[in-house]
Amino acid sequence: MARIVMKFGGTSMAGIERIRSVAERVKREVDAGNQVMVVVSAMAGETDRLVGFCREASTLYDPREYDVVVSAGEQITSGLLAITLQAIGVPARSWLGWQLPIQTSDKHGKAQIDAIDTDALAASLDGGSVAVIPGFQGVADGARVTTLGRGGSDTSAVAVAAAIKAERCDIYTDVDGVYTTDPRIVPRARKLQKVTYEEMLELASVGAKVLQTRSVSLAMKEKVRVQVLSSFDDKPGTMIVGDDEIEDTTMESHLITGIAYAKNEAKITLTQVPDRPGAVASIFAPLADAAINVDMIIQNIAHSTGSTDVTFTVPSADLARSLDVLEKAQEAIGYKDLVHDTKVAKISIVGVGMRTNAGVASTMFKVLGERGINIQAIATSEIKVSVLIEEDYTELAVRVLHTAYGLDAEEETV
Ligand code: ASP
Ligand code: MG
């Protein structure tokens, strides 16, 4: 007998028919002798609808009341799943965030989970009942309902799995796993059997949006084994595990695990910044004060004039604010021109195999160069190399890199 958490996303919960098939899946795990906790999302589109109501009611809505409204979607699906489980003979009950409780900070709309009380949960499981827990919600100071930020029910599921020491946290979603890259761009993308937490974090943060990034960080910290799989078929999905589980398999011995792309960054260049100590700090301090995340940074070699160009990227959504901050700081920084470009894309190759193998980055540069794709900026970490290129080349770059690193499947997967 194992304790497992099953989490179902919005598309799996969209309508009674689908909830019935979720109930059947849960029943199968129960019949196999497992103790099962289920974490559910709201029906697809429901949370957007509820957020829309809040905005329509008042642009300056009270975030505490926003949480009361938007957490309702999950309350509905948890009750409906408990009803459908009971209807097929599986004892079940819903446990709302405040009932367990799932204690969170009081940062409404983006609360952090502090602790989950497992007493009631454990008693319910031992009593043979399936616990159905609405994702995305918690309670602050024992008093007010909170939500965890959009996509937060993945984090709820991992947190419940950690608290109850579950053997596995299965995340059922509308994709059947994590792929080497976006199959819409590369039809020969392969589904990964296993991926490490770190790789998954890099892949998620650079654009492969399968799980809420926070849930992966939490899984890594708490060592929760997470599986991503489809609720619409019966194939095994992708396991997200620690490094130790990858190293002793020969199946996944590729240097590169996956390739991600992101088109939501903008490039900013400041020309002729004085080449003196403190100059770079004078650029990035005001951006940090404005809570703008700078990603890739390059500083060119100094001109004979004693100045240098500095280029970096920011999220496109923060571009206007960044330009405003930098214009106001022009005198303090002492640059000449402020240039920006939104037609850029960041392409990242990710893989723990990089740690022990040289030449991974140079292959990337060579392959892109051969296709006439110019590299505008580079950033690296231990398990990732990212380059900034012209946006129009995104698909081509991903495709040629996928082939160059031997990731293409024999046949098209989609
Ligand atoms: N229903 C919430 C959302 O749409 C939480 C979730 O589904 O993960 O953001
Ligand atoms: Mg989701």
Short mmCIF file of C-alpha atoms and ligand atoms in Angstrom, two decimals:
data_model
loop_
_atom_site.label_atom_id
_atom_site.label_comp_id
_atom_site.label_asym_id
_atom_site.label_seq_id
_atom_site.Cartn_x
_atom_site.Cartn_y
_atom_site.Cartn_z
CA MET A 1 0.00 0.00 0.00
CA ALA A 2 1.35 3.37 -1.00
CA ARG A 3 0.24 6.87 -0.30
CA ILE A 4 -0.10 8.81 -3.50
CA VAL A 5 -1.27 12.26 -4.46
CA MET A 6 -3.13 12.60 -7.76
CA LYS A 7 -3.55 16.13 -9.10
CA PHE A 8 -5.94 16.97 -11.91
CA GLY A 9 -5.71 20.18 -13.92
CA GLY A 10 -8.48 22.36 -15.28
CA THR A 11 -9.01 20.53 -18.58
CA SER A 12 -9.36 17.23 -16.70
CA MET A 13 -12.04 18.77 -14.46
CA ALA A 14 -13.97 20.63 -17.17
CA GLY A 15 -17.48 19.22 -16.86
CA ILE A 16 -19.17 16.31 -15.14
CA GLU A 17 -18.28 13.82 -17.86
CA ARG A 18 -14.57 14.47 -17.39
CA ILE A 19 -14.88 14.49 -13.61
CA ARG A 20 -16.45 11.03 -13.94
CA SER A 21 -13.44 9.75 -15.80
CA VAL A 22 -11.18 11.32 -13.16
CA ALA A 23 -13.20 9.45 -10.51
CA GLU A 24 -12.63 6.19 -12.42
CA ARG A 25 -8.89 6.80 -12.45
CA VAL A 26 -8.93 7.49 -8.72
CA LYS A 27 -10.95 4.34 -8.15
CA ARG A 28 -8.33 2.28 -9.98
CA GLU A 29 -5.62 3.48 -7.59
CA VAL A 30 -7.86 2.81 -4.60
CA ASP A 31 -8.70 -0.68 -5.89
CA ALA A 32 -4.97 -1.31 -6.26
CA GLY A 33 -4.74 -0.85 -2.50
CA ASN A 34 -3.35 2.69 -2.36
CA GLN A 35 -4.25 5.51 0.01
CA VAL A 36 -5.18 8.36 -2.28
CA MET A 37 -5.35 12.10 -1.89
CA VAL A 38 -6.61 14.09 -4.84
CA VAL A 39 -5.82 17.74 -5.47
CA VAL A 40 -8.00 19.46 -8.04
CA SER A 41 -7.96 22.61 -10.14
CA ALA A 42 -11.02 24.62 -11.05
CA MET A 43 -12.72 23.80 -14.35
CA ALA A 44 -10.71 25.19 -17.28
CA GLY A 45 -11.45 28.88 -17.79
CA GLU A 46 -13.27 29.21 -14.48
CA THR A 47 -10.54 31.05 -12.59
CA ASP A 48 -10.19 33.54 -15.47
CA ARG A 49 -13.92 34.12 -15.31
CA LEU A 50 -13.82 34.76 -11.56
CA VAL A 51 -10.82 37.09 -11.87
CA GLY A 52 -12.80 38.97 -14.53
CA PHE A 53 -15.70 39.47 -12.13
CA CYS A 54 -13.39 41.01 -9.52
CA ARG A 55 -11.90 43.42 -12.05
CA GLU A 56 -15.34 44.34 -13.31
CA ALA A 57 -16.58 44.96 -9.77
CA SER A 58 -13.75 47.34 -9.01
CA THR A 59 -10.33 48.00 -10.49
CA LEU A 60 -9.08 48.53 -6.95
CA TYR A 61 -10.48 45.35 -5.47
CA ASP A 62 -9.60 44.23 -1.96
CA PRO A 63 -7.14 41.32 -2.43
CA ARG A 64 -8.66 39.46 0.55
CA GLU A 65 -12.04 39.44 -1.17
CA TYR A 66 -10.41 38.58 -4.51
CA ASP A 67 -9.16 35.40 -2.84
CA VAL A 68 -12.64 34.59 -1.55
CA VAL A 69 -13.93 34.86 -5.11
CA VAL A 70 -11.20 33.15 -7.12
CA SER A 71 -10.71 30.23 -4.70
CA ALA A 72 -14.35 29.24 -5.32
CA GLY A 73 -13.60 27.39 -8.57
CA GLU A 74 -11.64 24.72 -6.73
CA GLN A 75 -14.24 24.45 -3.99
CA ILE A 76 -16.79 23.50 -6.63
CA THR A 77 -14.65 20.85 -8.36
CA SER A 78 -13.55 19.27 -5.06
CA GLY A 79 -17.18 18.83 -3.98
CA LEU A 80 -18.19 17.50 -7.40
CA LEU A 81 -15.39 14.96 -7.44
CA ALA A 82 -16.30 13.77 -3.93
CA ILE A 83 -19.89 13.31 -5.10
CA THR A 84 -18.88 11.37 -8.24
CA LEU A 85 -16.50 9.16 -6.25
CA GLN A 86 -19.23 8.34 -3.75
CA ALA A 87 -21.57 7.57 -6.63
CA ILE A 88 -19.22 4.82 -7.86
CA GLY A 89 -18.82 3.39 -4.39
CA VAL A 90 -15.59 5.06 -3.32
CA PRO A 91 -15.81 6.73 0.10
CA ALA A 92 -14.57 10.31 -0.31
CA ARG A 93 -14.81 13.74 1.23
CA SER A 94 -13.58 17.20 0.40
CA TRP A 95 -11.13 19.03 2.65
CA LEU A 96 -11.05 22.76 2.00
CA GLY A 97 -7.89 24.74 2.67
CA TRP A 98 -9.22 26.20 5.92
CA GLN A 99 -10.46 22.82 7.15
CA LEU A 100 -7.15 20.94 7.08
CA PRO A 101 -5.79 23.67 7.44
CA ILE A 102 -3.25 24.60 4.77
CA GLN A 103 -1.62 27.53 6.50
CA THR A 104 -0.19 30.25 4.30
CA SER A 105 1.30 33.71 4.55
CA ASP A 106 -1.15 36.60 4.27
CA LYS A 107 0.12 37.76 0.88
CA HIS A 108 -3.27 37.55 -0.75
CA GLY A 109 -3.26 36.48 -4.38
CA LYS A 110 0.24 35.02 -4.10
CA ALA A 111 0.46 33.45 -0.67
CA GLN A 112 3.21 30.99 0.31
CA ILE A 113 2.40 27.74 2.08
CA ASP A 114 3.84 27.69 5.61
CA ALA A 115 2.52 24.38 6.92
CA ILE A 116 -0.08 21.71 6.30
CA ASP A 117 -1.74 20.01 9.23
CA THR A 118 -1.89 16.32 8.34
CA ASP A 119 -3.83 14.98 11.35
CA ALA A 120 -7.27 15.14 9.77
CA LEU A 121 -5.89 13.97 6.45
CA ALA A 122 -4.13 10.95 7.93
CA ALA A 123 -7.22 9.99 9.95
CA SER A 124 -9.38 10.27 6.85
CA LEU A 125 -7.00 8.10 4.82
CA ASP A 126 -6.70 5.51 7.56
CA GLY A 127 -10.48 5.43 7.69
CA GLY A 128 -10.46 4.37 4.03
CA SER A 129 -11.75 7.61 2.59
CA VAL A 130 -10.26 9.46 -0.37
CA ALA A 131 -9.39 13.04 0.55
CA VAL A 132 -10.26 15.54 -2.16
CA ILE A 133 -8.40 18.79 -1.66
CA PRO A 134 -9.04 21.95 -3.66
CA GLY A 135 -5.74 23.23 -5.02
CA PHE A 136 -4.68 26.87 -5.12
CA GLN A 137 -6.17 27.78 -1.72
CA GLY A 138 -5.14 28.07 1.90
CA VAL A 139 -5.84 30.12 4.97
CA ALA A 140 -3.86 32.91 6.63
CA ASP A 141 -3.82 33.37 10.41
CA GLY A 142 -6.59 30.81 10.71
CA ALA A 143 -8.97 33.44 9.51
CA ARG A 144 -8.94 34.44 5.88
CA VAL A 145 -8.91 32.45 2.65
CA THR A 146 -5.82 32.93 0.51
CA THR A 147 -4.74 31.79 -2.98
CA LEU A 148 -1.27 30.79 -4.13
CA GLY A 149 -0.94 32.60 -7.45
CA ARG A 150 -2.09 31.43 -10.87
CA GLY A 151 -1.27 27.82 -11.60
CA GLY A 152 -0.89 27.29 -7.86
CA SER A 153 -2.67 23.98 -7.55
CA ASP A 154 0.50 22.21 -8.76
CA THR A 155 2.20 23.69 -5.70
CA SER A 156 -0.70 22.59 -3.47
CA ALA A 157 -0.31 19.03 -4.74
CA VAL A 158 3.44 18.90 -4.13
CA ALA A 159 3.03 20.48 -0.70
CA VAL A 160 0.39 17.90 0.29
CA ALA A 161 2.63 15.10 -1.02
CA ALA A 162 5.56 16.42 1.03
CA ALA A 163 3.48 16.87 4.18
CA ILE A 164 1.99 13.38 4.06
CA LYS A 165 5.24 11.81 2.80
CA ALA A 166 3.58 10.43 -0.30
CA GLU A 167 5.45 7.99 -2.46
CA ARG A 168 4.58 9.95 -5.57
CA CYS A 169 2.75 13.01 -6.76
CA ASP A 170 1.09 12.34 -10.11
CA ILE A 171 0.15 15.50 -11.97
CA TYR A 172 -2.48 14.75 -14.61
CA THR A 173 -2.64 17.42 -17.25
CA ASP A 174 -3.47 18.00 -20.90
CA VAL A 175 0.03 17.13 -22.11
CA ASP A 176 1.32 13.61 -21.65
CA GLY A 177 4.73 14.52 -20.29
CA VAL A 178 7.77 16.74 -20.65
CA TYR A 179 9.30 16.82 -24.12
CA THR A 180 12.81 17.51 -25.38
CA THR A 181 11.31 20.62 -26.92
CA ASP A 182 7.99 22.03 -28.07
CA PRO A 183 6.48 19.35 -30.38
CA ARG A 184 4.62 22.07 -32.25
CA ILE A 185 7.99 23.31 -33.52
CA VAL A 186 9.80 19.99 -33.74
CA PRO A 187 7.48 17.11 -34.63
CA ARG A 188 10.30 14.72 -33.78
CA ALA A 189 10.52 15.94 -30.19
CA ARG A 190 10.71 13.02 -27.77
CA LYS A 191 8.90 12.52 -24.50
CA LEU A 192 11.40 12.29 -21.66
CA GLN A 193 11.13 9.33 -19.33
CA LYS A 194 12.92 11.20 -16.59
CA VAL A 195 14.12 14.72 -16.04
CA THR A 196 15.86 16.15 -12.98
CA TYR A 197 14.34 18.88 -10.81
CA GLU A 198 17.07 21.26 -11.87
CA GLU A 199 16.57 20.57 -15.56
CA MET A 200 12.84 20.95 -15.15
CA LEU A 201 13.32 24.30 -13.42
CA GLU A 202 15.50 25.55 -16.24
CA LEU A 203 13.09 24.22 -18.85
CA ALA A 204 10.09 25.73 -17.07
CA SER A 205 11.63 29.12 -16.50
CA VAL A 206 12.72 29.39 -20.10
CA GLY A 207 9.37 28.65 -21.57
CA ALA A 208 8.37 24.99 -21.34
CA LYS A 209 5.28 25.64 -19.25
CA VAL A 210 4.07 22.32 -17.93
CA LEU A 211 4.12 22.93 -14.18
CA GLN A 212 4.11 26.02 -12.02
CA THR A 213 7.82 26.70 -11.43
CA ARG A 214 7.26 27.06 -7.71
CA SER A 215 5.95 23.52 -7.49
CA VAL A 216 9.17 22.18 -8.99
CA SER A 217 11.34 24.15 -6.54
CA LEU A 218 9.25 22.79 -3.70
CA ALA A 219 9.47 19.23 -5.03
CA MET A 220 13.24 19.58 -5.27
CA LYS A 221 13.51 20.94 -1.73
CA GLU A 222 11.24 18.28 -0.26
CA LYS A 223 12.42 15.48 -2.56
CA VAL A 224 8.93 14.70 -3.80
CA ARG A 225 8.90 12.40 -6.83
CA VAL A 226 6.61 14.07 -9.34
CA GLN A 227 5.16 12.46 -12.44
CA VAL A 228 3.59 14.49 -15.23
CA LEU A 229 1.09 12.52 -17.28
CA SER A 230 -2.03 12.89 -19.37
CA SER A 231 -5.49 12.32 -17.97
CA PHE A 232 -6.67 11.43 -21.45
CA ASP A 233 -4.62 8.32 -22.10
CA ASP A 234 -2.93 5.55 -20.14
CA LYS A 235 0.67 6.00 -21.13
CA PRO A 236 3.38 6.57 -18.53
CA GLY A 237 4.42 10.19 -18.30
CA THR A 238 7.66 11.91 -17.33
CA MET A 239 9.16 11.42 -13.87
CA ILE A 240 10.79 14.44 -12.27
CA VAL A 241 13.45 13.14 -9.92
CA GLY A 242 16.77 13.84 -8.24
CA ASP A 243 20.14 13.61 -10.03
CA ASP A 244 20.91 10.29 -8.37
CA GLU A 245 18.05 8.58 -10.19
CA ILE A 246 19.26 9.75 -13.58
CA GLU A 247 22.94 8.90 -13.38
CA ASP A 248 22.47 5.17 -13.17
CA THR A 249 20.22 4.90 -16.19
CA THR A 250 21.78 4.60 -19.58
CA MET A 251 18.58 5.50 -21.36
CA GLU A 252 18.98 9.20 -20.81
CA SER A 253 22.64 9.59 -21.53
CA HIS A 254 22.24 12.50 -23.88
CA LEU A 255 24.38 15.52 -23.21
CA ILE A 256 21.39 17.77 -23.63
CA THR A 257 18.03 16.93 -22.11
CA GLY A 258 15.90 19.63 -23.65
CA ILE A 259 15.77 22.84 -25.62
CA ALA A 260 13.56 25.72 -24.58
CA TYR A 261 12.74 29.06 -26.11
CA ALA A 262 11.23 32.25 -24.81
CA LYS A 263 10.05 35.21 -26.83
CA ASN A 264 9.01 37.38 -23.93
CA GLU A 265 12.26 39.20 -23.32
CA ALA A 266 13.44 42.54 -24.66
CA LYS A 267 16.98 43.71 -25.26
CA ILE A 268 18.27 47.06 -24.05
CA THR A 269 21.63 48.60 -24.97
CA LEU A 270 23.21 51.63 -23.35
CA THR A 271 25.97 53.09 -25.51
CA GLN A 272 29.12 54.78 -24.34
CA VAL A 273 28.80 54.13 -20.64
CA PRO A 274 31.90 55.53 -18.85
CA ASP A 275 34.34 52.66 -18.23
CA ARG A 276 34.92 53.16 -14.51
CA PRO A 277 34.19 51.34 -11.25
CA GLY A 278 30.57 51.68 -10.21
CA ALA A 279 29.26 52.38 -13.71
CA VAL A 280 27.52 49.03 -14.04
CA ALA A 281 26.08 49.33 -10.54
CA SER A 282 24.57 52.69 -11.48
CA ILE A 283 22.63 50.95 -14.28
CA PHE A 284 21.34 47.92 -12.41
CA ALA A 285 20.66 49.42 -8.97
CA PRO A 286 17.72 51.57 -10.15
CA LEU A 287 16.31 48.61 -12.11
CA ALA A 288 16.54 46.41 -9.03
CA ASP A 289 14.85 49.12 -6.97
CA ALA A 290 12.00 49.02 -9.49
CA ALA A 291 11.83 45.21 -9.00
CA ILE A 292 12.78 44.58 -12.64
CA ASN A 293 14.56 41.26 -13.23
CA VAL A 294 17.54 41.58 -15.51
CA ASP A 295 18.53 38.35 -17.22
CA MET A 296 21.35 38.25 -19.77
CA ILE A 297 24.07 40.88 -19.47
CA ILE A 298 27.01 41.68 -21.72
CA GLN A 299 29.50 44.47 -21.41
CA ASN A 300 31.66 45.16 -24.43
CA ILE A 301 35.38 45.82 -24.35
CA ALA A 302 36.09 49.47 -23.70
CA HIS A 303 36.44 51.85 -26.62
CA SER A 304 39.64 53.88 -26.82
CA THR A 305 37.48 56.75 -25.58
CA GLY A 306 37.21 55.11 -22.15
CA SER A 307 33.61 54.07 -22.58
CA THR A 308 31.79 50.79 -23.16
CA ASP A 309 28.41 49.53 -24.41
CA VAL A 310 26.27 47.53 -21.99
CA THR A 311 23.53 45.20 -23.28
CA PHE A 312 21.03 43.23 -21.19
CA THR A 313 17.55 41.74 -21.33
CA VAL A 314 14.43 42.36 -19.25
CA PRO A 315 10.95 40.81 -19.46
CA SER A 316 9.04 42.47 -22.32
CA ALA A 317 6.28 43.33 -19.88
CA ASP A 318 8.77 45.47 -17.94
CA LEU A 319 10.32 47.18 -20.98
CA ALA A 320 8.44 50.46 -20.75
CA ARG A 321 9.18 50.79 -17.06
CA SER A 322 12.83 49.89 -17.60
CA LEU A 323 13.24 52.55 -20.27
CA ASP A 324 11.61 55.09 -17.99
CA VAL A 325 13.91 54.22 -15.09
CA LEU A 326 16.99 54.37 -17.33
CA GLU A 327 16.02 57.66 -18.95
CA LYS A 328 15.63 59.22 -15.52
CA ALA A 329 19.05 57.90 -14.55
CA GLN A 330 20.81 59.04 -17.73
CA GLU A 331 22.82 61.72 -16.01
CA ALA A 332 23.85 59.50 -13.11
CA ILE A 333 24.90 56.68 -15.45
CA GLY A 334 26.36 58.94 -18.10
CA TYR A 335 25.48 56.87 -21.19
CA LYS A 336 24.94 58.34 -24.67
CA ASP A 337 22.09 56.42 -26.31
CA LEU A 338 19.40 54.08 -25.05
CA VAL A 339 18.45 51.48 -27.68
CA HIS A 340 15.95 48.65 -27.38
CA ASP A 341 14.72 45.69 -29.41
CA THR A 342 11.74 43.43 -28.70
CA LYS A 343 12.23 41.19 -31.75
CA VAL A 344 14.53 38.84 -29.90
CA ALA A 345 14.22 35.28 -28.58
CA LYS A 346 16.15 33.38 -25.98
CA ILE A 347 17.08 29.82 -26.91
CA SER A 348 18.37 27.58 -24.12
CA ILE A 349 19.92 24.14 -24.16
CA VAL A 350 19.56 22.37 -20.82
CA GLY A 351 21.10 19.20 -19.45
CA VAL A 352 22.91 17.84 -16.41
CA GLY A 353 25.24 16.06 -18.85
CA MET A 354 26.85 19.44 -19.46
CA ARG A 355 28.51 19.37 -16.06
CA THR A 356 30.92 16.67 -17.09
CA ASN A 357 31.32 17.34 -20.78
CA ALA A 358 33.23 20.10 -22.49
CA GLY A 359 32.32 21.48 -25.89
CA VAL A 360 28.56 21.56 -25.45
CA ALA A 361 28.36 25.34 -25.84
CA SER A 362 30.74 25.47 -28.77
CA THR A 363 28.55 23.02 -30.69
CA MET A 364 25.63 25.34 -30.13
CA PHE A 365 27.51 28.38 -31.42
CA LYS A 366 28.84 26.48 -34.43
CA VAL A 367 25.45 25.07 -35.43
CA LEU A 368 23.79 28.47 -35.21
CA GLY A 369 26.65 30.14 -37.04
CA GLU A 370 26.40 27.67 -39.93
CA ARG A 371 22.77 28.68 -40.37
CA GLY A 372 23.64 32.34 -40.40
CA ILE A 373 21.98 32.97 -37.05
CA ASN A 374 23.71 35.74 -35.18
CA ILE A 375 24.17 35.48 -31.41
CA GLN A 376 23.47 38.76 -29.65
CA ALA A 377 24.08 37.72 -26.03
CA ILE A 378 25.05 34.60 -24.11
CA ALA A 379 24.33 33.44 -20.58
CA THR A 380 25.37 30.19 -18.96
CA SER A 381 24.82 28.22 -15.79
CA GLU A 382 26.17 24.84 -14.79
CA ILE A 383 23.46 23.02 -16.71
CA LYS A 384 22.28 25.60 -19.23
CA VAL A 385 23.51 27.72 -22.12
CA SER A 386 21.21 30.46 -23.40
CA VAL A 387 21.66 32.64 -26.43
CA LEU A 388 19.73 35.65 -27.59
CA ILE A 389 18.90 35.72 -31.29
CA GLU A 390 16.60 37.50 -33.72
CA GLU A 391 13.06 36.35 -33.04
CA ASP A 392 12.35 35.31 -36.64
CA TYR A 393 14.95 32.55 -36.33
CA THR A 394 13.43 30.93 -33.23
CA GLU A 395 11.92 27.88 -34.93
CA LEU A 396 14.93 27.28 -37.15
CA ALA A 397 17.33 27.52 -34.22
CA VAL A 398 15.35 25.11 -32.06
CA ARG A 399 15.07 22.64 -34.92
CA VAL A 400 18.73 22.60 -35.91
CA LEU A 401 19.87 22.33 -32.29
CA HIS A 402 17.45 19.49 -31.63
CA THR A 403 19.03 17.57 -34.50
CA ALA A 404 22.60 18.57 -33.64
CA TYR A 405 22.33 17.20 -30.10
CA GLY A 406 20.84 13.92 -31.31
CA LEU A 407 17.43 14.49 -29.76
CA ASP A 408 15.26 13.75 -32.80
CA ALA A 409 12.97 10.76 -32.44
CA GLU A 410 12.93 8.16 -35.20
CA GLU A 411 9.40 9.13 -36.05
CA GLU A 412 7.26 12.19 -35.63
CA THR A 413 5.49 12.09 -32.28
CA VAL A 414 2.58 14.33 -33.21
N1 ASP B 1 -7.35 27.50 -10.92
C1 ASP B 1 -6.10 28.20 -10.69
C2 ASP B 1 -5.63 28.89 -11.94
O1 ASP B 1 -6.25 28.77 -12.97
C3 ASP B 1 -5.06 27.34 -10.10
C4 ASP B 1 -4.66 26.17 -10.95
O2 ASP B 1 -5.41 25.68 -11.75
O3 ASP B 1 -3.52 25.72 -10.80
O4 ASP B 1 -4.66 29.59 -11.91
MG MG B 2 -1.77 24.35 -14.45
#
